[in-house]
XYZ file of C-alpha atoms in Angstrom:
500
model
C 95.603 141.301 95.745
C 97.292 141.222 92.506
C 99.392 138.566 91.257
C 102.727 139.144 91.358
C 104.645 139.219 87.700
C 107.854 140.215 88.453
C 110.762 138.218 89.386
C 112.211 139.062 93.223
C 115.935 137.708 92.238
C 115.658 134.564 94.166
C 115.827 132.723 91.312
C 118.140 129.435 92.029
C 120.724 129.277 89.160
C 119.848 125.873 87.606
C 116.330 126.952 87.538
C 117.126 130.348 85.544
C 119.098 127.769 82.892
C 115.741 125.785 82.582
C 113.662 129.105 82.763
C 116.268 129.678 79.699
C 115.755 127.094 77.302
C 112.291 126.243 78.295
C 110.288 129.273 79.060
C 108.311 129.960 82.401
C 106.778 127.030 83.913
C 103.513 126.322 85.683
C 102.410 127.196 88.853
C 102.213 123.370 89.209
C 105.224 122.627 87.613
C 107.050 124.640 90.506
C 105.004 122.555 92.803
C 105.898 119.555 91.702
C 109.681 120.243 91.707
C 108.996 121.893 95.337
C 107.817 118.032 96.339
C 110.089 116.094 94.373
C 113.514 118.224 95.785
C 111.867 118.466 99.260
C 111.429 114.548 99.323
C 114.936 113.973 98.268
C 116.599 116.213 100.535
C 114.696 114.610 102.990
C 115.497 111.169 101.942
C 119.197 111.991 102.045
C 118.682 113.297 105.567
C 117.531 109.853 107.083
C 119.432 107.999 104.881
C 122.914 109.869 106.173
C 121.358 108.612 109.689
C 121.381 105.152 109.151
C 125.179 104.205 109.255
C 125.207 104.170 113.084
C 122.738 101.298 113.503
C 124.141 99.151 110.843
C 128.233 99.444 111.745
C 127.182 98.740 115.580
C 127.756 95.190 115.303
C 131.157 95.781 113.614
C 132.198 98.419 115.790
C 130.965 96.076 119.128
C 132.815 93.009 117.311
C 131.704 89.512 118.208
C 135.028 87.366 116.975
C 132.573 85.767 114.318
C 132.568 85.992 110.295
C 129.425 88.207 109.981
C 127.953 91.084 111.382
C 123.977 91.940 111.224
C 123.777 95.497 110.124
C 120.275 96.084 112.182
C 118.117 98.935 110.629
C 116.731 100.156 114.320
C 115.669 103.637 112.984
C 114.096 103.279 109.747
C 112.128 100.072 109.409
C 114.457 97.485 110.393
C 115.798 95.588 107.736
C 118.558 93.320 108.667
C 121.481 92.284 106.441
C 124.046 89.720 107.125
C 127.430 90.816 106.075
C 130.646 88.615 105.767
C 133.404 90.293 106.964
C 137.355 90.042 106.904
C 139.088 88.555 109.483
C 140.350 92.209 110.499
C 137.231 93.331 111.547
C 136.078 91.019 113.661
C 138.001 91.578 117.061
C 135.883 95.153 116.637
C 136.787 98.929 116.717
C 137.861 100.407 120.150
C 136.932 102.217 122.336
C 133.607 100.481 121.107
C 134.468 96.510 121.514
C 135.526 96.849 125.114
C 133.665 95.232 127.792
C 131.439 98.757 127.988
C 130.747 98.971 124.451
C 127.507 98.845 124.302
C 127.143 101.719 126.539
C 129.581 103.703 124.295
C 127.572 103.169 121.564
C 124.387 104.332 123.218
C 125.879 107.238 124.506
C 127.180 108.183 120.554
C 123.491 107.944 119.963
C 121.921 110.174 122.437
C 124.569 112.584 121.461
C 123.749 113.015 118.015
C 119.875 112.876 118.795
C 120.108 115.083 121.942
C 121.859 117.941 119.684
C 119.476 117.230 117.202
C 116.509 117.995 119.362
C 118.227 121.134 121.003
C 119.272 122.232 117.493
C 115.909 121.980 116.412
C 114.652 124.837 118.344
C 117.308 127.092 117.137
C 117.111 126.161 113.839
C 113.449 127.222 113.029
C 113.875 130.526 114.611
C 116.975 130.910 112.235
C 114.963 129.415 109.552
C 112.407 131.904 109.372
C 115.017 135.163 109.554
C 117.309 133.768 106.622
C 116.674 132.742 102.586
C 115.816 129.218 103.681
C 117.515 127.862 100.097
C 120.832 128.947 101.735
C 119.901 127.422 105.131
C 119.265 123.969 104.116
C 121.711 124.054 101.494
C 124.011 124.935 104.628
C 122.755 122.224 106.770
C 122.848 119.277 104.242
C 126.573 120.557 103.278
C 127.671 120.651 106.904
C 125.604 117.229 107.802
C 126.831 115.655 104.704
C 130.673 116.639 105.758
C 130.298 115.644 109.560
C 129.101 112.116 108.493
C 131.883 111.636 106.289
C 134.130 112.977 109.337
C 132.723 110.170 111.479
C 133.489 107.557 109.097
C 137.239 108.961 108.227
C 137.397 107.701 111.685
C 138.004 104.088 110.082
C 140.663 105.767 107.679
C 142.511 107.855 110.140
C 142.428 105.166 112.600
C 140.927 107.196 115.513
C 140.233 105.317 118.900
C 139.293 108.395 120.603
C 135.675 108.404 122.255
C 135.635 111.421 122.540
C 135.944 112.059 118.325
C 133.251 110.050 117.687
C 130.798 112.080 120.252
C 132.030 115.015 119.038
C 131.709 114.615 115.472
C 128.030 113.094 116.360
C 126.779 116.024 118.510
C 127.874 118.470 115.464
C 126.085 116.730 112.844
C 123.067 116.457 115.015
C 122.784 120.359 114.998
C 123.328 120.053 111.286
C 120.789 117.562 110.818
C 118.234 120.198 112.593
C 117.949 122.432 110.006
C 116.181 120.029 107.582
C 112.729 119.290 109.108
C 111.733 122.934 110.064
C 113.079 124.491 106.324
C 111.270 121.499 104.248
C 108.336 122.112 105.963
C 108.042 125.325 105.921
C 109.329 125.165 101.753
C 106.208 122.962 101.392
C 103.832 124.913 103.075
C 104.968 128.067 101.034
C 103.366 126.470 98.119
C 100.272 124.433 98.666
C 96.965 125.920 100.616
C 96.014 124.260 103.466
C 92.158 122.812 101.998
C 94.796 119.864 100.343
C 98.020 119.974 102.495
C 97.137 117.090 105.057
C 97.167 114.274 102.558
C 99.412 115.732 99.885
C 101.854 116.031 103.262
C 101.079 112.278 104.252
C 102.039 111.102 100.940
C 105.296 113.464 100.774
C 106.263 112.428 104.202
C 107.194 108.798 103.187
C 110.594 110.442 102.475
C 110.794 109.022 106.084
C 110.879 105.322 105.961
C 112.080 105.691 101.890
C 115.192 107.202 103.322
C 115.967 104.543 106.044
C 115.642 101.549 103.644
C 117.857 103.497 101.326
C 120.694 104.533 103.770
C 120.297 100.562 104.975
C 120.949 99.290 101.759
C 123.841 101.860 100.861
C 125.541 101.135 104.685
C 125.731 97.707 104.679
C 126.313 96.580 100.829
C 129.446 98.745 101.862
C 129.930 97.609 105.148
C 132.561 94.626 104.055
C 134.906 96.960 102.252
C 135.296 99.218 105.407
C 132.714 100.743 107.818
C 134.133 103.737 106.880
C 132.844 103.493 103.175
C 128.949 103.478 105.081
C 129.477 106.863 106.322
C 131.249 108.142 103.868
C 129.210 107.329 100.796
C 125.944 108.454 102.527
C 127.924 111.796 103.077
C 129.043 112.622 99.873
C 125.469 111.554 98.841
C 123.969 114.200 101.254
C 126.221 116.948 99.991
C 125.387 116.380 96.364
C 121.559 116.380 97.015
C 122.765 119.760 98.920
C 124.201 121.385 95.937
C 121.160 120.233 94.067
C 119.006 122.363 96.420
C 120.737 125.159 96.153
C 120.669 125.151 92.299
C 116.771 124.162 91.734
C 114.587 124.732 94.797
C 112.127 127.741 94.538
C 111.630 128.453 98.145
C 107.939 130.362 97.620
C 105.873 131.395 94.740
C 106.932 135.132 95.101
C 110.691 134.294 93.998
C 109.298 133.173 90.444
C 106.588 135.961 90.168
C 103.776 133.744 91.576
C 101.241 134.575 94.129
C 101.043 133.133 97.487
C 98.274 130.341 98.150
C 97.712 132.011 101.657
C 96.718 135.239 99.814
C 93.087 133.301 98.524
C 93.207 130.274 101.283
C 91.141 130.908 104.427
C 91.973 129.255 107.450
C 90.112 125.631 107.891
C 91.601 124.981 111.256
C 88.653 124.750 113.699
C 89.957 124.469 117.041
C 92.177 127.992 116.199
C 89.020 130.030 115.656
C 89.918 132.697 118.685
C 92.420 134.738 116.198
C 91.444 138.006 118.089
C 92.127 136.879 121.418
C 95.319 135.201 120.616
C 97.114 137.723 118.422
C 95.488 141.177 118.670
C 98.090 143.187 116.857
C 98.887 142.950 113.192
C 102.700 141.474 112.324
C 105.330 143.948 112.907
C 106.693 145.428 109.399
C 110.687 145.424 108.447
C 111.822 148.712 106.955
C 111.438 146.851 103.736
C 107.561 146.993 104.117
C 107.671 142.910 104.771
C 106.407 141.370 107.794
C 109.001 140.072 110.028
C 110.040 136.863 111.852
C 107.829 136.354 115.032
C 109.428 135.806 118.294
C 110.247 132.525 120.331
C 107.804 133.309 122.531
C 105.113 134.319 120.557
C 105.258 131.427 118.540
C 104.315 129.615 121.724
C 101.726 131.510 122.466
C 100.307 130.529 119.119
C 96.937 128.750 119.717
C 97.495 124.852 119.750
C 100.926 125.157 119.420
C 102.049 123.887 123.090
C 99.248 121.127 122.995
C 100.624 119.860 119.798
C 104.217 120.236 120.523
C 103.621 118.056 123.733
C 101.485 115.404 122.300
C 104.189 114.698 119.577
C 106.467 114.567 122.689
C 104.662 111.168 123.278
C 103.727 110.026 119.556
C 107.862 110.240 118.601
C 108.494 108.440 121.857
C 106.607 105.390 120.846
C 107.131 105.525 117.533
C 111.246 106.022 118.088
C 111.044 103.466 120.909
C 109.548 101.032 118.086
C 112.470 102.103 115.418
C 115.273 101.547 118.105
C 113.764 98.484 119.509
C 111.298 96.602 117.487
C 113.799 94.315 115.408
C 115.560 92.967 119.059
C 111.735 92.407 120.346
C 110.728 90.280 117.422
C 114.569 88.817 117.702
C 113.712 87.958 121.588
C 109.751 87.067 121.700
C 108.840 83.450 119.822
C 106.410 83.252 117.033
C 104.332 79.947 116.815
C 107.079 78.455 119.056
C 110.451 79.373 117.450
C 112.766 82.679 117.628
C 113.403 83.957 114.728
C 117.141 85.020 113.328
C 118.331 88.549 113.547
C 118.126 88.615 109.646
C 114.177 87.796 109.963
C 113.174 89.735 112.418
C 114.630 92.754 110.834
C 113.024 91.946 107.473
C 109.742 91.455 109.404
C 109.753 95.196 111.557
C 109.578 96.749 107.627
C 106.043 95.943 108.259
C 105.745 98.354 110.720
C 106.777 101.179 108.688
C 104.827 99.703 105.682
C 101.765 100.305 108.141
C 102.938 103.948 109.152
C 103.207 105.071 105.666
C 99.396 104.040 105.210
C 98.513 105.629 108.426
C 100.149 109.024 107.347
C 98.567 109.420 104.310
C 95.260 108.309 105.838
C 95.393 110.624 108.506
C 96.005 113.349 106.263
C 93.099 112.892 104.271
C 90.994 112.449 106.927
C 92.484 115.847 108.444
C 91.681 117.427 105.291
C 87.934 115.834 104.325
C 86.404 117.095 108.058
C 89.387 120.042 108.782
C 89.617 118.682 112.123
C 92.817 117.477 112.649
C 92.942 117.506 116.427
C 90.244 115.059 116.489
C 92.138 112.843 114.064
C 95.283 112.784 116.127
C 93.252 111.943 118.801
C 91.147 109.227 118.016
C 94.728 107.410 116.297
C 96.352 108.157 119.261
C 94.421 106.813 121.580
C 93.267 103.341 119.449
C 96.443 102.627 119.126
C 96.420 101.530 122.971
C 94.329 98.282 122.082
C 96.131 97.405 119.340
C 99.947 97.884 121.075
C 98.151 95.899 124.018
C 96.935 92.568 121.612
C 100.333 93.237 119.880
C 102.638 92.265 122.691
C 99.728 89.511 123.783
C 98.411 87.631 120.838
C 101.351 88.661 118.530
C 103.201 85.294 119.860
C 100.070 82.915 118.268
C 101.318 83.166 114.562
C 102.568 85.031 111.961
C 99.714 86.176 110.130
C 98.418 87.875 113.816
C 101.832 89.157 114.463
C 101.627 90.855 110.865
C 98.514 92.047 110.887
C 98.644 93.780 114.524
C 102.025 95.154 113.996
C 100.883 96.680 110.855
C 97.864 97.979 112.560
C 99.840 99.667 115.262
C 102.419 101.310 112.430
C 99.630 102.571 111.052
C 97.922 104.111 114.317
C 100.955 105.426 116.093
C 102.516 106.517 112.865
C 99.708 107.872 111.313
C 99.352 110.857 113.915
C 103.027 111.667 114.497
C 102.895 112.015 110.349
C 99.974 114.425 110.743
C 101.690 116.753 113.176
C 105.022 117.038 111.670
C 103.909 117.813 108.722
C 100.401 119.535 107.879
C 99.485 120.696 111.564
C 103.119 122.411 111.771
C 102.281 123.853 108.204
C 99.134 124.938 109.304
C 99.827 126.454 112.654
C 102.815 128.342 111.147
C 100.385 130.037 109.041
C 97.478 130.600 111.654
C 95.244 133.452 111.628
C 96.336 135.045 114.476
C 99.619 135.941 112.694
C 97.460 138.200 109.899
C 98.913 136.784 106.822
C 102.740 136.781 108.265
C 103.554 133.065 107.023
C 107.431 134.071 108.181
C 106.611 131.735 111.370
C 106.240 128.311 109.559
C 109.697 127.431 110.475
C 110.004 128.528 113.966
C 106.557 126.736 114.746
C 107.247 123.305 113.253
C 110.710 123.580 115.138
C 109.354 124.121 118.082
C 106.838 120.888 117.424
C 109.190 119.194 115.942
C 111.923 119.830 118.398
C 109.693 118.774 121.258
C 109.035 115.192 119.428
C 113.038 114.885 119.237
C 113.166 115.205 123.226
C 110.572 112.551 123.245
C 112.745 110.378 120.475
C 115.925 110.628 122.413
C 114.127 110.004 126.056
C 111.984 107.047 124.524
C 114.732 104.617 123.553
C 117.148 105.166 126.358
C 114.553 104.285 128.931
C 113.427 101.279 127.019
C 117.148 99.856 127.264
C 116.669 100.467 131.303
C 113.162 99.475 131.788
C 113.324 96.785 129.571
C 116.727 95.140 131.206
C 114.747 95.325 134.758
C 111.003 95.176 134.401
C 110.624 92.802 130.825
C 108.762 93.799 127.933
C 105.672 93.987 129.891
C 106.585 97.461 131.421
C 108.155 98.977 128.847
C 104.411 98.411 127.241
C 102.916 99.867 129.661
C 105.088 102.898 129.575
C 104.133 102.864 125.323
C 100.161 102.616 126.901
C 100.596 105.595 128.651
C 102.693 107.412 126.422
C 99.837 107.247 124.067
C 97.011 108.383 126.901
C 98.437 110.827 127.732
C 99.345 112.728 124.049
C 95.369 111.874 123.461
C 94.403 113.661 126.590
C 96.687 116.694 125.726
C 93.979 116.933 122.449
C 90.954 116.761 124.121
C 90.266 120.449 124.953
C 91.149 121.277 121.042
C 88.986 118.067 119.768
C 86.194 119.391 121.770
C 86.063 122.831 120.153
C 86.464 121.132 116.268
C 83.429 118.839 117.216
C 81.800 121.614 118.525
C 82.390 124.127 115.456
C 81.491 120.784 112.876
C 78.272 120.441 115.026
C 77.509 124.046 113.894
C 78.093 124.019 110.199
């Protein structure tokens, strides 16, 4: 097919002014903005989440002269805080006898809309211009974080704000993973996409330190200010998405990598079985949007979707609760302080980040990405196990096996999210119609949320009545059983490597 020369009008503004004064760029210029945008909207998305785990201690109140802002998403870093005498006694309804409670319930809120938003949010994503989507979301999450912080200003006791205002910007917060995905699978082929995708998706754990930082060098002014200036944050990086980001190659007159990129997914090889008919045409001769349904009919798409159930369940269970753990379990004889034991759980993340990008190049060097997911999924079962049983004999073990299960339940979850969601939005069966990339990693993506949400909340009630131990055991089989759901598709990529 011949290039395409012409532009399609889908120019974003501030990239016409460049285009201006600077002349056309590179087809890897536009990738490199496409990364560099993409990572900082992403950034701004995690780091808008982190407010809630940091102000919990301030909202809860303790009557002391500090509060210990504990990063339990993104990594864990812990920062004492002194505060003014005003904000000691707490903020109600949240320093009441049944705080805690309140505050978990805020949480599940936000992160059950999130994960029901998710689903909706990739079909949307693939049936509108996706710079006007995200640019919508980021807007609308940026303004309902502020909203929960004006809480502080307004002087709001109401529960019932505070869930409401969560729950909205969870559906907000939905639209980012599906669009950036699918925005960075527009423009790279998939021979390269697993490790290019591992590296990009440190946006992750960037963003959480970030929004840590940001919420609790704020914190003593105001919890307010640590919602607040995350939102206004998120709303600028919004504007700057609409302005810059070139959603696909077409919009600037480039070809499509898909249009010279075959296929390197093994396990997916049944493309005539699966998908029969050729995409459906719009009356403008371009393919449209695949259904719901079909997209879970895609080959590998419900196996996937249902093994990330279990990866984001461990891994969120780790974000939520690995500080407290380390805060509650002694290391060569003595507990640690809050402070250190958040400072410490960064390790954890450090070790994901490696286990991303090493699971993406593996993915990519032997285009058998089931069989990587599998093999991290299911070795990170011995090392969770000598985590929670040697991890007590010193810090140098405790280090080195918490990195090493970072790194192997991490390393996976990176690996579907990103490059397996890419790639199974684009599979063969769909005959070139790449207008399923959102819908697909949605419907992955939104599966791993249920998992997220359902992983933390039952490790406050197992935890509180069976120990650590069980809760373990439920993180042992958790990672079974998404290894198990890979099997049949690991078979056929061993199979089809057997044969080359």
């Amino acid at each position: 097919m011949k290039p395409k020369t012409k532009m399609q009008g889908n120019v974003p503004t501030g990239m016409e002014v460049l285009q201006k004064y600077n002349g056309k760029f590179t087809y890897n210029w536009y990738k490199a903005s496409v990364l560099i945008l993409t990572f900082l909207c992403y950034t701004g998305y995690h780091a808008s989440r982190k407010p809630p785990s940091i102000v919990k201690s301030v909202l809860k109140g303790d009557g002391k002269g500090h509060a210990s802002g504990r990063s339990l998403l993104g990594g864990g870093m812990d920062v004492a805080i002194q505060l003014p005498e005003s904000m000691r006694a707490g903020w109600a309804p949240f320093n009441g006898p049944n705080g805690q409670a309140l505050l978990g319930e805020v949480d599940l809120s936000f992160l059950a809309a999130y994960a029901i938003g998710m689903f909706f949010a990739g079909h949307l994503g693939d049936r509108l211009d996706l710079r006007y989507f995200l640019t919508a979301g980021m807007i609308g999450s940026g303004i309902f974080v502020c909203l929960f912080g004006m809480g502080f200003f307004w002087e709001v006791h109401n529960f019932s704000y505070y869930v409401i205002v969560s729950i909205i910007a969870g559906l907000f917060q939905s639209t980012g993973w599906p669009s950036v995905v699918a925005i960075v699978a527009n423009w790279f082929g998939k021979g390269k996409r697993g490790l290019i995708m591992g590296i990009w998706n440190a946006h992750t754990s960037v963003g959480n330190i970030l929004g840590t930082i940001i919420a609790a060098a704020l914190l003593s002014s105001g919890w307010g200010w640590s919602f607040v200036i995350p939102g206004l944050l998120m709303i600028a990086l919004g504007f700057l998405i609409f302005f810059f980001l070139v959603v696909q190659p077409s919009d600037v007159g480039l070809p499509s990598p898909y249009e010279p990129v075959k296929s390197t997914d093994i396990e997916l090889e049944q493309k005539a079985h699966a998908h029969p008919h050729p995409p459906r045409k719009s009356t403008d001769g371009e393919a449209e949007s695949i259904s719901f349904g079909d997209a879970w009919r895609i080959p590998g798409v419900t196996a996937y979707a249902f093994c990330l159930f279990f990866s984001k369940l461990i891994a969120y269970t780790f974000l939520y609760w690995l500080p407290y753990y380390i805060n509650s379990t002694p290391i060569e004889g003595r507990l640690l302080t809050p402070k250190e034991a958040g400072d410490l759980s960064i390790l954890f993340d450090v070790g994901g980040v490696a286990g991303g990008v090493m699971a993406g190049h593996l993915s990519d060097k032997s285009g058998a990405s089931a069989v990587v997911a599998t093999s991290f999924t299911l070795l990170s079962v011995p090392f969770l196990w000598m985590y929670r049983n040697y991890g007590y004999m010193s810090f140098a073990i405790n280090i080195a096996l918490m990195m090493l299960s970072g790194f192997f339940v991490n390393g996976p979850y990176a690996l579907i999210t990103t490059a397996v969601s890419a790639d199974l939005g684009t599979h063969d069966s769909l005959q070139g119609n790449a207008k399923a990339l959102a819908t697909v990693s949605a419907i992955i993506d939104g599966m791993g949320s249920i998992g997220a949400a359902l992983g933390p909340m039952m490790t406050g009630y197992i935890s509180q009545r069976g120990g650590f131990d069980m809760v373990f055991a439920m993180l042992y089989l958790s990672a079974v059983t998404a290894g198990v759901l890979l099997v049949k598709l690991a078979a056929k990529e061993l199979a089809a490597m057997r044969r080359r």
